[in-house]
Amino acid sequence: MALTGRAALIAALASVPVGIWDPSWTGILAVNAPLAAACACDFALAAPVRRLGLTRSGDTSARLGDTADVTLTVTNPSGRPLRARLRDAWPPSSWQPGTETAASRHSLTVPAGERRRVTTRLRPTRRGDRQADRITIRSYGPLGLLTRQGTHRVPWTIRVLPPFTSRKHLPSKLSRLRELDGRTSVLTRGEGTEFDSLREYVPGDDTRSIDWRATARHSTVAVRTWRPERDRHILLVLDTGRTSAGRVGDAPRLDASMDAALLLAALASRAGDRVDLLAYDRRVRVLLQGRTTGDLLPSLVNAMASLEPELVETDARGLTATALRSAPRRSLIVLFTTLDAAPIEEGLLPVLPQLTQRHTVLVASVADPHISAMAEARGHTDAVYEAAAAAQAQSERRHIADQLRRHGVTVVDATPDELPPALADAYLELKAAGRL
């Protein structure tokens, strides 16, 4: 079989009867004088790596699951062309499993005195900041016999934001909000809402809404219409203790809580309410206050991006004290936490009256859909035991929820996919009832 290119050259040089043949060095030990000379020449003609200029540009943030493109500009100041293989290293969670090799390695040729760009496409699999690691460049000579190799560090950070997948529910919740807000023909009446206008009585109206003074001045019965109060204060409290680290599906419970919190924040800000965020375990991890409607969501997702569960028991007393300081006047406090018996009975319940005395409290908890599937399983002995264990776990959660409700707390317990819309509905019901 005829050899071509570099293989033919190596074979020809190796056939010269000078030097020593040593198969241990993938064929040739460079003691052969012509081959040694060719290698030395090839090495000398390879562009130097240390003198290369490298700069980055591109995306600085991306939602979890989306792609981010980072462009690397390579400048060759030498008088020799650069023929190179380049590896742009990032943390393993910057790519989907199995795609790192193809995404991070590039071939490029840069003529002397010119520059070229290569783009690394990342698809992060975790929230938080992803920082670029070393850039390794291997420069080849024209024969490809020997190479120069070196590394550069060009800092760059990609902030991976929460995906906010629940935003698909926002249009339907806003539609219901417009009904509550009096922008459609449906007007809500209830204690604690703001007076809007008068209209003629129709069968089915609450007789408590009749305005007798206005009725006396007119020939028809007049009823008062109301719209939900605006400019209420809502404090979202994320429990970042050890229970938030439990994985439900492919993500920690904390991620599902964040998704629900973002939908509620988007809805409440459209309703004219003020929304603050507190993340706490044994100390304050995030405290975000005083954001305007336009700046609220960007600030929330940026603050949540680097938030991770802490493997410590949450200090319920410290959380309560911090929440009370953060909400000096009557507010809706939405606490994202677990419904496990020990943390609630030993931690939250003893201090809960301090919150419910001054504020409306809503507890949102992420349920594991695998438990529901286990409870319905039948067919063999193991499945029956799993169903019994799941039924017991569900019974304990209902018992804890009932204890919280007896203290006047609204409880929303749902799976990760169902929690955001269920929490939004609970907020709208509180608003319609005038309890905010």
Short mmCIF file of C-alpha atoms in Angstrom, two decimals:
data_model
loop_
_atom_site.label_atom_id
_atom_site.label_comp_id
_atom_site.label_asym_id
_atom_site.label_seq_id
_atom_site.Cartn_x
_atom_site.Cartn_y
_atom_site.Cartn_z
CA MET A 1 0.00 0.00 0.00
CA ALA A 2 1.50 3.35 -1.05
CA LEU A 3 2.18 5.92 1.69
CA THR A 4 1.45 9.59 1.16
CA GLY A 5 2.14 12.88 2.90
CA ARG A 6 3.78 12.90 6.33
CA ALA A 7 3.78 9.09 6.67
CA ALA A 8 5.68 8.75 3.39
CA LEU A 9 8.23 11.34 4.47
CA ILE A 10 8.84 9.60 7.79
CA ALA A 11 9.23 6.23 6.08
CA ALA A 12 11.66 7.66 3.54
CA LEU A 13 13.80 9.36 6.15
CA ALA A 14 13.76 6.30 8.36
CA SER A 15 14.96 4.10 5.54
CA VAL A 16 18.27 5.97 5.34
CA PRO A 17 20.83 3.58 6.92
CA VAL A 18 22.07 5.99 9.54
CA GLY A 19 21.20 5.80 13.22
CA ILE A 20 19.18 3.32 15.18
CA TRP A 21 15.68 1.93 14.65
CA ASP A 22 13.69 1.70 17.86
CA PRO A 23 10.05 0.60 17.63
CA SER A 24 9.31 1.71 21.20
CA TRP A 25 8.86 5.34 20.11
CA THR A 26 5.82 4.71 17.89
CA GLY A 27 8.10 3.62 15.10
CA ILE A 28 11.16 5.85 15.07
CA LEU A 29 13.64 7.07 17.62
CA ALA A 30 14.97 10.30 16.24
CA VAL A 31 18.60 9.25 16.07
CA ASN A 32 18.36 8.97 12.29
CA ALA A 33 20.21 12.08 11.10
CA PRO A 34 17.94 13.07 8.17
CA LEU A 35 14.84 12.49 10.29
CA ALA A 36 16.35 14.45 13.18
CA ALA A 37 17.11 17.31 10.85
CA ALA A 38 13.54 17.26 9.47
CA CYS A 39 12.10 17.25 12.98
CA ALA A 40 14.33 20.13 14.06
CA CYS A 41 13.31 22.12 10.99
CA ASP A 42 9.63 21.35 11.55
CA PHE A 43 9.87 22.42 15.19
CA ALA A 44 11.64 25.64 14.25
CA LEU A 45 8.92 26.52 11.73
CA ALA A 46 6.07 25.95 14.21
CA ALA A 47 4.68 29.27 15.46
CA PRO A 48 5.54 30.03 19.10
CA VAL A 49 2.66 29.55 21.54
CA ARG A 50 3.71 31.81 24.40
CA ARG A 51 3.64 34.95 22.26
CA LEU A 52 0.07 34.47 21.06
CA GLY A 53 -2.47 37.09 22.06
CA LEU A 54 -5.85 35.81 23.29
CA THR A 55 -8.99 37.73 24.21
CA ARG A 56 -12.57 36.66 24.96
CA SER A 57 -15.98 38.07 24.14
CA GLY A 58 -19.54 36.80 24.04
CA ASP A 59 -22.30 35.86 26.46
CA THR A 60 -21.95 36.56 30.16
CA SER A 61 -25.20 34.89 31.27
CA ALA A 62 -27.60 32.19 30.14
CA ARG A 63 -30.64 30.44 31.52
CA LEU A 64 -30.15 26.90 32.70
CA GLY A 65 -30.70 24.61 29.71
CA ASP A 66 -29.93 27.30 27.11
CA THR A 67 -26.66 27.73 25.21
CA ALA A 68 -24.00 30.40 25.72
CA ASP A 69 -21.41 31.28 23.08
CA VAL A 70 -17.95 32.49 24.12
CA THR A 71 -15.69 33.71 21.32
CA LEU A 72 -11.92 33.44 21.61
CA THR A 73 -9.81 35.72 19.40
CA VAL A 74 -6.31 34.37 18.69
CA THR A 75 -3.70 36.85 17.44
CA ASN A 76 -0.45 35.56 15.91
CA PRO A 77 2.27 38.28 16.23
CA SER A 78 5.08 36.05 14.95
CA GLY A 79 6.39 35.85 11.41
CA ARG A 80 5.36 32.20 11.05
CA PRO A 81 1.86 30.89 10.35
CA LEU A 82 0.09 29.16 13.22
CA ARG A 83 -1.32 25.71 12.58
CA ALA A 84 -2.83 24.61 15.85
CA ARG A 85 -5.23 22.53 17.86
CA LEU A 86 -6.83 24.43 20.75
CA ARG A 87 -8.67 23.23 23.84
CA ASP A 88 -10.83 25.74 25.69
CA ALA A 89 -11.35 24.14 29.11
CA TRP A 90 -14.39 24.86 31.30
CA PRO A 91 -15.86 23.06 34.35
CA PRO A 92 -17.57 19.73 33.49
CA SER A 93 -21.04 21.13 34.29
CA SER A 94 -20.63 23.60 31.42
CA TRP A 95 -21.78 20.96 28.92
CA GLN A 96 -24.21 18.12 28.60
CA PRO A 97 -22.48 14.80 29.47
CA GLY A 98 -20.47 13.42 26.56
CA THR A 99 -20.35 16.65 24.53
CA GLU A 100 -17.33 18.35 26.13
CA THR A 101 -14.72 16.94 23.74
CA ALA A 102 -16.45 18.10 20.57
CA ALA A 103 -17.45 21.49 21.99
CA SER A 104 -14.14 22.53 23.57
CA ARG A 105 -11.61 21.51 20.89
CA HIS A 106 -10.92 23.59 17.80
CA SER A 107 -8.55 23.49 14.82
CA LEU A 108 -7.36 26.80 13.41
CA THR A 109 -4.83 28.35 11.10
CA VAL A 110 -3.68 31.92 11.71
CA PRO A 111 -1.38 33.55 9.13
CA ALA A 112 1.55 35.59 10.42
CA GLY A 113 0.47 38.91 11.89
CA GLU A 114 -3.25 38.11 11.64
CA ARG A 115 -6.02 36.97 13.98
CA ARG A 116 -8.77 34.40 13.89
CA ARG A 117 -11.80 33.64 16.06
CA VAL A 118 -13.16 30.37 17.40
CA THR A 119 -16.42 30.00 19.32
CA THR A 120 -17.01 27.64 22.21
CA ARG A 121 -20.67 26.81 22.74
CA LEU A 122 -21.59 25.93 26.32
CA ARG A 123 -24.81 24.35 27.58
CA PRO A 124 -24.57 24.44 31.39
CA THR A 125 -26.28 21.78 33.47
CA ARG A 126 -26.19 23.61 36.82
CA ARG A 127 -26.98 27.10 38.09
CA GLY A 128 -24.27 29.43 39.31
CA ASP A 129 -21.08 30.96 37.96
CA ARG A 130 -19.00 28.99 35.48
CA GLN A 131 -15.44 30.29 35.10
CA ALA A 132 -13.16 29.55 32.18
CA ASP A 133 -10.14 27.37 32.90
CA ARG A 134 -6.89 27.13 30.91
CA ILE A 135 -6.57 27.39 27.14
CA THR A 136 -4.15 24.78 25.82
CA ILE A 137 -2.69 25.33 22.35
CA ARG A 138 -0.61 22.84 20.37
CA SER A 139 1.24 24.46 17.45
CA TYR A 140 2.32 22.23 14.55
CA GLY A 141 5.12 22.70 12.05
CA PRO A 142 4.44 22.31 8.31
CA LEU A 143 5.36 18.59 8.44
CA GLY A 144 3.50 17.89 11.67
CA LEU A 145 6.46 15.95 13.11
CA LEU A 146 6.96 17.95 16.31
CA THR A 147 4.80 20.48 18.12
CA ARG A 148 5.05 23.36 20.53
CA GLN A 149 2.50 23.39 23.36
CA GLY A 150 1.60 25.95 25.95
CA THR A 151 -1.27 27.22 28.09
CA HIS A 152 -2.89 30.61 28.59
CA ARG A 153 -5.42 31.86 31.11
CA VAL A 154 -8.04 34.26 29.79
CA PRO A 155 -10.64 34.87 32.53
CA TRP A 156 -14.32 34.77 31.66
CA THR A 157 -17.43 34.02 33.70
CA ILE A 158 -20.82 32.78 32.60
CA ARG A 159 -23.63 33.24 35.15
CA VAL A 160 -26.17 30.45 34.75
CA LEU A 161 -29.60 31.75 35.76
CA PRO A 162 -32.66 29.80 36.92
CA PRO A 163 -34.62 28.57 33.88
CA PHE A 164 -37.99 30.05 35.01
CA THR A 165 -39.92 27.34 33.16
CA SER A 166 -43.12 28.31 34.97
CA ARG A 167 -43.36 31.55 32.99
CA LYS A 168 -45.61 29.65 30.58
CA HIS A 169 -48.36 29.96 33.23
CA LEU A 170 -48.04 33.73 33.49
CA PRO A 171 -50.50 34.73 30.70
CA SER A 172 -53.39 32.72 32.18
CA LYS A 173 -52.70 34.03 35.70
CA LEU A 174 -52.52 37.60 34.42
CA SER A 175 -55.86 37.11 32.71
CA ARG A 176 -57.43 36.11 36.02
CA LEU A 177 -55.70 39.01 37.71
CA ARG A 178 -57.27 41.44 35.24
CA GLU A 179 -60.66 40.04 36.15
CA LEU A 180 -59.96 40.59 39.84
CA ASP A 181 -58.61 44.05 39.13
CA GLY A 182 -61.84 45.21 37.50
CA ARG A 183 -60.45 45.48 33.99
CA THR A 184 -63.12 43.12 32.69
CA SER A 185 -66.79 42.86 33.42
CA VAL A 186 -66.15 40.62 36.42
CA LEU A 187 -65.72 42.67 39.59
CA THR A 188 -64.88 41.14 42.92
CA ARG A 189 -66.37 42.17 46.23
CA GLY A 190 -64.90 41.34 49.59
CA GLU A 191 -63.80 42.69 52.91
CA GLY A 192 -60.54 44.55 52.81
CA THR A 193 -60.65 45.52 49.12
CA GLU A 194 -60.74 49.04 47.68
CA PHE A 195 -64.04 50.66 46.67
CA ASP A 196 -64.27 51.06 42.90
CA SER A 197 -67.71 52.25 41.74
CA LEU A 198 -71.47 51.76 41.91
CA ARG A 199 -73.64 49.76 39.54
CA GLU A 200 -77.20 48.47 39.37
CA TYR A 201 -78.09 45.42 41.44
CA VAL A 202 -78.50 42.12 39.55
CA PRO A 203 -79.86 38.86 40.98
CA GLY A 204 -77.10 36.91 42.68
CA ASP A 205 -75.20 39.90 44.04
CA ASP A 206 -74.26 39.82 47.70
CA THR A 207 -76.84 41.90 49.58
CA ARG A 208 -74.08 43.12 51.87
CA SER A 209 -72.73 45.11 48.92
CA ILE A 210 -75.91 47.21 48.56
CA ASP A 211 -75.26 50.91 49.06
CA TRP A 212 -78.47 52.03 50.78
CA ARG A 213 -77.65 55.73 50.65
CA ALA A 214 -77.07 55.60 46.90
CA THR A 215 -80.20 53.48 46.50
CA ALA A 216 -82.27 56.13 48.31
CA ARG A 217 -81.06 58.75 45.84
CA HIS A 218 -81.89 56.64 42.76
CA SER A 219 -84.82 54.68 41.49
CA THR A 220 -82.81 51.43 41.34
CA VAL A 221 -80.91 49.40 43.88
CA ALA A 222 -77.20 50.29 43.75
CA VAL A 223 -74.39 47.98 44.80
CA ARG A 224 -70.75 48.78 45.50
CA THR A 225 -68.07 47.18 43.35
CA TRP A 226 -64.57 46.60 44.61
CA ARG A 227 -61.15 45.99 43.29
CA PRO A 228 -58.31 44.23 45.08
CA GLU A 229 -55.98 46.44 47.09
CA ARG A 230 -52.71 47.43 45.46
CA ASP A 231 -49.29 48.24 46.82
CA ARG A 232 -49.34 45.29 49.23
CA HIS A 233 -46.03 43.91 50.49
CA ILE A 234 -44.99 40.33 49.75
CA LEU A 235 -41.91 38.72 51.29
CA LEU A 236 -40.67 35.56 49.60
CA VAL A 237 -38.65 33.48 52.08
CA LEU A 238 -36.51 30.64 50.72
CA ASP A 239 -35.42 28.08 53.29
CA THR A 240 -31.93 27.11 52.09
CA GLY A 241 -31.21 24.60 54.85
CA ARG A 242 -30.50 20.90 54.42
CA THR A 243 -34.06 19.93 53.48
CA SER A 244 -33.85 22.15 50.39
CA ALA A 245 -30.98 20.00 49.09
CA GLY A 246 -33.16 16.90 48.69
CA ARG A 247 -33.50 16.04 45.04
CA VAL A 248 -36.93 15.78 43.47
CA GLY A 249 -36.52 14.41 39.97
CA ASP A 250 -33.36 15.88 38.44
CA ALA A 251 -33.04 18.98 40.62
CA PRO A 252 -32.90 20.00 44.29
CA ARG A 253 -36.10 21.13 46.00
CA LEU A 254 -34.62 24.61 46.16
CA ASP A 255 -34.73 24.90 42.36
CA ALA A 256 -38.44 24.05 42.27
CA SER A 257 -39.08 26.60 45.01
CA MET A 258 -37.22 29.25 43.02
CA ASP A 259 -39.32 28.56 39.95
CA ALA A 260 -42.55 28.99 41.92
CA ALA A 261 -41.20 32.13 43.59
CA LEU A 262 -40.37 33.71 40.23
CA LEU A 263 -43.89 33.12 38.88
CA LEU A 264 -45.45 34.57 42.02
CA ALA A 265 -43.11 37.58 41.90
CA ALA A 266 -43.95 38.25 38.25
CA LEU A 267 -47.67 38.03 38.96
CA ALA A 268 -47.58 40.13 42.13
CA SER A 269 -45.51 42.88 40.53
CA ARG A 270 -48.07 43.12 37.71
CA ALA A 271 -50.75 43.44 40.38
CA GLY A 272 -48.99 46.49 41.78
CA ASP A 273 -47.62 44.77 44.87
CA ARG A 274 -44.08 45.13 46.18
CA VAL A 275 -42.01 41.96 46.34
CA ASP A 276 -38.87 41.30 48.41
CA LEU A 277 -36.75 38.15 48.69
CA LEU A 278 -35.08 36.58 51.72
CA ALA A 279 -32.97 33.40 51.58
CA TYR A 280 -32.00 32.05 54.98
CA ASP A 281 -30.70 28.95 56.77
CA ARG A 282 -28.52 29.93 59.73
CA ARG A 283 -27.67 33.31 58.29
CA VAL A 284 -28.93 35.56 55.53
CA ARG A 285 -27.86 34.26 52.13
CA VAL A 286 -29.81 36.78 50.04
CA LEU A 287 -31.84 39.84 51.01
CA LEU A 288 -33.32 41.73 48.08
CA GLN A 289 -35.52 44.72 48.83
CA GLY A 290 -36.94 47.80 47.19
CA ARG A 291 -36.78 46.74 43.55
CA THR A 292 -39.03 48.45 41.02
CA THR A 293 -41.40 46.48 38.81
CA GLY A 294 -39.10 46.65 35.80
CA ASP A 295 -36.02 45.64 37.76
CA LEU A 296 -37.62 42.98 39.96
CA LEU A 297 -37.34 39.82 37.84
CA PRO A 298 -33.78 40.46 36.57
CA SER A 299 -32.69 41.13 40.15
CA LEU A 300 -34.38 37.98 41.45
CA VAL A 301 -32.94 35.60 38.86
CA ASN A 302 -29.48 37.14 39.29
CA ALA A 303 -29.67 36.76 43.07
CA MET A 304 -30.95 33.18 42.83
CA ALA A 305 -28.33 32.10 40.27
CA SER A 306 -25.55 31.41 42.77
CA LEU A 307 -27.80 30.33 45.64
CA GLU A 308 -27.15 26.75 46.77
CA PRO A 309 -28.58 24.62 49.61
CA GLU A 310 -26.52 24.51 52.79
CA LEU A 311 -26.22 21.19 54.64
CA VAL A 312 -27.18 22.68 58.00
CA GLU A 313 -30.38 22.68 60.02
CA THR A 314 -32.36 25.86 59.45
CA ASP A 315 -32.55 28.19 62.46
CA ALA A 316 -36.32 28.81 62.60
CA ARG A 317 -36.01 31.50 65.28
CA GLY A 318 -33.41 33.38 63.31
CA LEU A 319 -35.47 33.06 60.14
CA THR A 320 -38.56 34.40 61.90
CA ALA A 321 -36.70 37.34 63.44
CA THR A 322 -35.14 38.25 60.09
CA ALA A 323 -38.49 38.00 58.32
CA LEU A 324 -40.12 40.28 60.90
CA ARG A 325 -37.35 42.86 60.46
CA SER A 326 -37.72 42.66 56.68
CA ALA A 327 -41.52 43.13 56.85
CA PRO A 328 -42.17 45.92 59.37
CA ARG A 329 -45.82 46.34 58.38
CA ARG A 330 -48.53 43.82 57.54
CA SER A 331 -47.42 41.64 54.63
CA LEU A 332 -47.92 38.33 52.91
CA ILE A 333 -45.01 36.10 53.92
CA VAL A 334 -44.55 33.16 51.56
CA LEU A 335 -42.27 30.57 53.16
CA PHE A 336 -40.80 27.94 50.84
CA THR A 337 -39.89 25.05 53.09
CA THR A 338 -40.46 21.36 53.73
CA LEU A 339 -43.48 19.67 55.31
CA ASP A 340 -41.32 17.10 57.07
CA ALA A 341 -42.43 16.52 60.65
CA ALA A 342 -39.24 17.25 62.59
CA PRO A 343 -38.29 20.64 61.04
CA ILE A 344 -41.89 21.90 61.31
CA GLU A 345 -42.84 20.60 64.77
CA GLU A 346 -39.51 21.33 66.43
CA GLY A 347 -38.52 24.42 64.45
CA LEU A 348 -41.34 26.37 62.82
CA LEU A 349 -44.45 25.71 64.95
CA PRO A 350 -43.06 27.14 68.22
CA VAL A 351 -42.26 30.49 66.54
CA LEU A 352 -45.12 30.56 64.03
CA PRO A 353 -47.44 32.74 66.20
CA GLN A 354 -44.91 35.57 65.95
CA LEU A 355 -45.50 35.59 62.19
CA THR A 356 -49.24 34.95 62.04
CA GLN A 357 -49.97 37.62 64.66
CA ARG A 358 -48.75 40.37 62.36
CA HIS A 359 -48.78 38.88 58.87
CA THR A 360 -50.62 36.60 56.49
CA VAL A 361 -48.49 33.46 56.13
CA LEU A 362 -48.44 31.02 53.24
CA VAL A 363 -46.27 27.90 53.28
CA ALA A 364 -45.29 26.42 49.89
CA SER A 365 -43.74 22.96 49.85
CA VAL A 366 -42.38 20.78 47.05
CA ALA A 367 -43.88 17.28 47.01
CA ASP A 368 -42.07 14.34 45.46
CA PRO A 369 -44.05 12.88 42.51
CA HIS A 370 -42.25 9.57 43.04
CA ILE A 371 -44.09 9.19 46.35
CA SER A 372 -47.43 9.46 44.56
CA ALA A 373 -46.33 6.88 42.02
CA MET A 374 -45.22 4.53 44.80
CA ALA A 375 -48.58 4.92 46.57
CA GLU A 376 -50.40 3.67 43.47
CA ALA A 377 -48.03 0.77 42.74
CA ARG A 378 -49.34 -2.78 43.03
CA GLY A 379 -48.64 -6.17 41.51
CA HIS A 380 -45.84 -7.66 43.61
CA THR A 381 -44.70 -7.79 47.21
CA ASP A 382 -42.10 -5.02 46.96
CA ALA A 383 -44.63 -2.69 45.33
CA VAL A 384 -47.11 -3.27 48.13
CA TYR A 385 -44.51 -2.42 50.78
CA GLU A 386 -43.51 0.69 48.79
CA ALA A 387 -47.17 1.72 48.52
CA ALA A 388 -47.59 1.39 52.30
CA ALA A 389 -44.49 3.48 52.95
CA ALA A 390 -45.66 6.13 50.49
CA ALA A 391 -49.13 6.24 52.05
CA GLN A 392 -47.56 6.76 55.47
CA ALA A 393 -45.38 9.59 54.14
CA GLN A 394 -48.39 11.27 52.53
CA SER A 395 -50.38 10.93 55.75
CA GLU A 396 -47.60 12.60 57.73
CA ARG A 397 -47.48 15.51 55.26
CA ARG A 398 -51.25 15.99 55.50
CA HIS A 399 -51.00 15.96 59.30
CA ILE A 400 -48.31 18.64 59.26
CA ALA A 401 -50.33 20.71 56.77
CA ASP A 402 -53.39 20.47 59.02
CA GLN A 403 -51.34 21.66 61.99
CA LEU A 404 -50.21 24.70 60.03
CA ARG A 405 -53.76 25.49 58.88
CA ARG A 406 -54.96 25.42 62.49
CA HIS A 407 -52.51 28.28 63.07
CA GLY A 408 -54.13 30.26 60.24
CA VAL A 409 -51.49 29.40 57.63
CA THR A 410 -52.40 28.77 54.00
CA VAL A 411 -50.58 25.64 52.76
CA VAL A 412 -49.73 24.77 49.16
CA ASP A 413 -48.21 21.31 48.77
CA ALA A 414 -47.61 20.24 45.16
CA THR A 415 -45.11 18.58 42.83
CA PRO A 416 -42.46 20.73 41.09
CA ASP A 417 -44.54 21.11 37.92
CA GLU A 418 -47.77 21.88 39.79
CA LEU A 419 -46.40 24.10 42.56
CA PRO A 420 -45.96 27.37 40.57
CA PRO A 421 -49.55 27.58 39.21
CA ALA A 422 -51.00 26.32 42.50
CA LEU A 423 -49.11 29.00 44.43
CA ALA A 424 -50.23 31.68 41.97
CA ASP A 425 -53.84 30.56 42.41
CA ALA A 426 -53.51 30.71 46.20
CA TYR A 427 -52.18 34.27 45.94
CA LEU A 428 -55.07 35.32 43.71
CA GLU A 429 -57.58 33.74 46.10
CA LEU A 430 -56.08 35.64 49.03
CA LYS A 431 -56.21 38.82 47.01
CA ALA A 432 -59.82 38.22 45.95
CA ALA A 433 -60.80 37.56 49.56
CA GLY A 434 -59.17 40.78 50.71
CA ARG A 435 -56.73 39.01 53.02
CA LEU A 436 -53.63 40.83 51.82
#
